[in-house]
GROMACS .gro file of C-alpha atoms in nm:
model
   95
    1ASN     CA    1   0.087   0.772  -1.204
    2GLU     CA    2   0.112   0.513  -1.475
    3ILE     CA    3   0.202   0.222  -1.229
    4VAL     CA    4  -0.104   0.296  -1.014
    5LYS     CA    5  -0.344   0.318  -1.321
    6ARG     CA    6  -0.211  -0.004  -1.461
    7CYS     CA    7  -0.184  -0.214  -1.140
    8VAL     CA    8  -0.468  -0.070  -0.944
    9VAL     CA    9  -0.722   0.154  -1.133
   10HIS     CA   10  -0.759  -0.048  -1.454
   11PRO     CA   11  -0.776  -0.397  -1.287
   12ALA     CA   12  -1.050  -0.292  -1.041
   13ARG     CA   13  -1.250  -0.135  -1.335
   14ILE     CA   14  -1.197  -0.434  -1.555
   15PHE     CA   15  -1.279  -0.689  -1.294
   16GLY     CA   16  -1.574  -0.500  -1.152
   17LEU     CA   17  -1.437  -0.443  -0.801
   18LYS     CA   18  -1.635  -0.146  -0.672
   19ASN     CA   19  -1.456  -0.133  -0.341
   20LYS     CA   20  -1.102  -0.124  -0.493
   21GLY     CA   21  -0.895   0.094  -0.721
   22ALA     CA   22  -0.870   0.440  -0.536
   23LEU     CA   23  -0.826   0.580  -0.202
   24GLU     CA   24  -1.149   0.763  -0.152
   25VAL     CA   25  -1.448   0.740   0.103
   26GLY     CA   26  -1.635   0.421   0.050
   27LYS     CA   27  -1.315   0.216  -0.068
   28ASP     CA   28  -1.119  -0.052   0.092
   29ALA     CA   29  -0.803   0.150   0.176
   30ASP     CA   30  -0.568  -0.114   0.036
   31ILE     CA   31  -0.226   0.035   0.009
   32VAL     CA   32   0.117  -0.098  -0.081
   33LEU     CA   33   0.437   0.098   0.024
   34VAL     CA   34   0.723   0.034  -0.209
   35ASN     CA   35   1.079   0.159  -0.163
   36PRO     CA   36   1.202   0.169  -0.537
   37ASP     CA   37   1.559   0.209  -0.446
   38VAL     CA   38   1.616  -0.101  -0.253
   39GLU     CA   39   1.796  -0.371  -0.454
   40TYR     CA   40   1.828  -0.744  -0.320
   41LYS     CA   41   1.833  -1.100  -0.424
   42LEU     CA   42   1.530  -1.284  -0.391
   43THR     CA   43   1.519  -1.605  -0.208
   44ASP     CA   44   1.268  -1.892  -0.117
   45GLU     CA   45   1.333  -1.819   0.255
   46GLN     CA   46   1.183  -1.464   0.210
   47MET     CA   47   0.849  -1.615   0.051
   48LEU     CA   48   0.535  -1.605   0.290
   49SER     CA   49   0.299  -1.807   0.067
   50LYS     CA   50   0.186  -2.142   0.161
   51CYS     CA   51   0.401  -2.318  -0.095
   52GLY     CA   52   0.728  -2.135   0.042
   53TRP     CA   53   0.911  -2.098  -0.295
   54THR     CA   54   0.946  -1.879  -0.595
   55PRO     CA   55   1.038  -1.963  -0.969
   56PHE     CA   56   1.241  -1.623  -0.944
   57ALA     CA   57   1.454  -1.730  -0.653
   58GLY     CA   58   1.825  -1.584  -0.730
   59TRP     CA   59   1.706  -1.291  -0.950
   60ASN     CA   60   1.838  -0.948  -0.837
   61ILE     CA   61   1.521  -0.737  -0.768
   62LYS     CA   62   1.501  -0.359  -0.746
   63GLY     CA   63   1.213  -0.209  -0.539
   64ARG     CA   64   1.094  -0.389  -0.226
   65VAL     CA   65   0.745  -0.395  -0.075
   66GLU     CA   66   0.791  -0.245   0.274
   67GLN     CA   67   0.421  -0.236   0.400
   68VAL     CA   68   0.078  -0.349   0.301
   69PHE     CA   69  -0.237  -0.213   0.427
   70LEU     CA   70  -0.560  -0.411   0.402
   71ARG     CA   71  -0.879  -0.208   0.463
   72GLY     CA   72  -0.692   0.053   0.621
   73SER     CA   73  -0.508  -0.212   0.873
   74LEU     CA   74  -0.144  -0.283   0.870
   75ALA     CA   75  -0.110  -0.652   0.735
   76TYR     CA   76   0.249  -0.681   0.636
   77ASP     CA   77   0.548  -0.496   0.794
   78ARG     CA   78   0.914  -0.518   0.656
   79GLY     CA   79   0.922  -0.899   0.623
   80ILE     CA   80   0.659  -1.002   0.880
   81CYS     CA   81   0.310  -1.081   0.817
   82VAL     CA   82   0.102  -0.918   1.102
   83VAL     CA   83  -0.256  -1.037   1.043
   84ARG     CA   84  -0.371  -1.380   1.146
   85PRO     CA   85  -0.450  -1.639   0.888
   86SER     CA   86  -0.808  -1.648   0.739
   87SER     CA   87  -0.838  -1.270   0.808
   88GLY     CA   88  -0.933  -1.182   0.453
   89LYS     CA   89  -1.256  -1.126   0.329
   90PRO     CA   90  -1.437  -1.217   0.000
   91VAL     CA   91  -1.391  -0.963  -0.282
   92VAL     CA   92  -1.743  -0.874  -0.438
   93ILE     CA   93  -1.733  -0.849  -0.795
   94GLU     CA   94  -2.007  -0.621  -0.977
   95ALA     CA   95  -2.134  -0.760  -1.302
   0.00000   0.00000   0.00000
């Protein structure tokens, strides 16, 4: 519960993201499924970002993101990005 508060609920509130921060009617249904028991060594080859590298390469990591759902649809599945580039939407910030 504390991780969810610090990584999801509080940032959504602080930045005024009215459609984020909870799983409830009217919200975007962004979900990250993490396996906290997996341990592995992080490599540049695992990066799906445009730059293709990480300053944390070589670090031993505990906990791996297995799936990501954006707006209720599967976007990432065990190492594979399953959405097309430019499928994102602007984030609306409430003042």
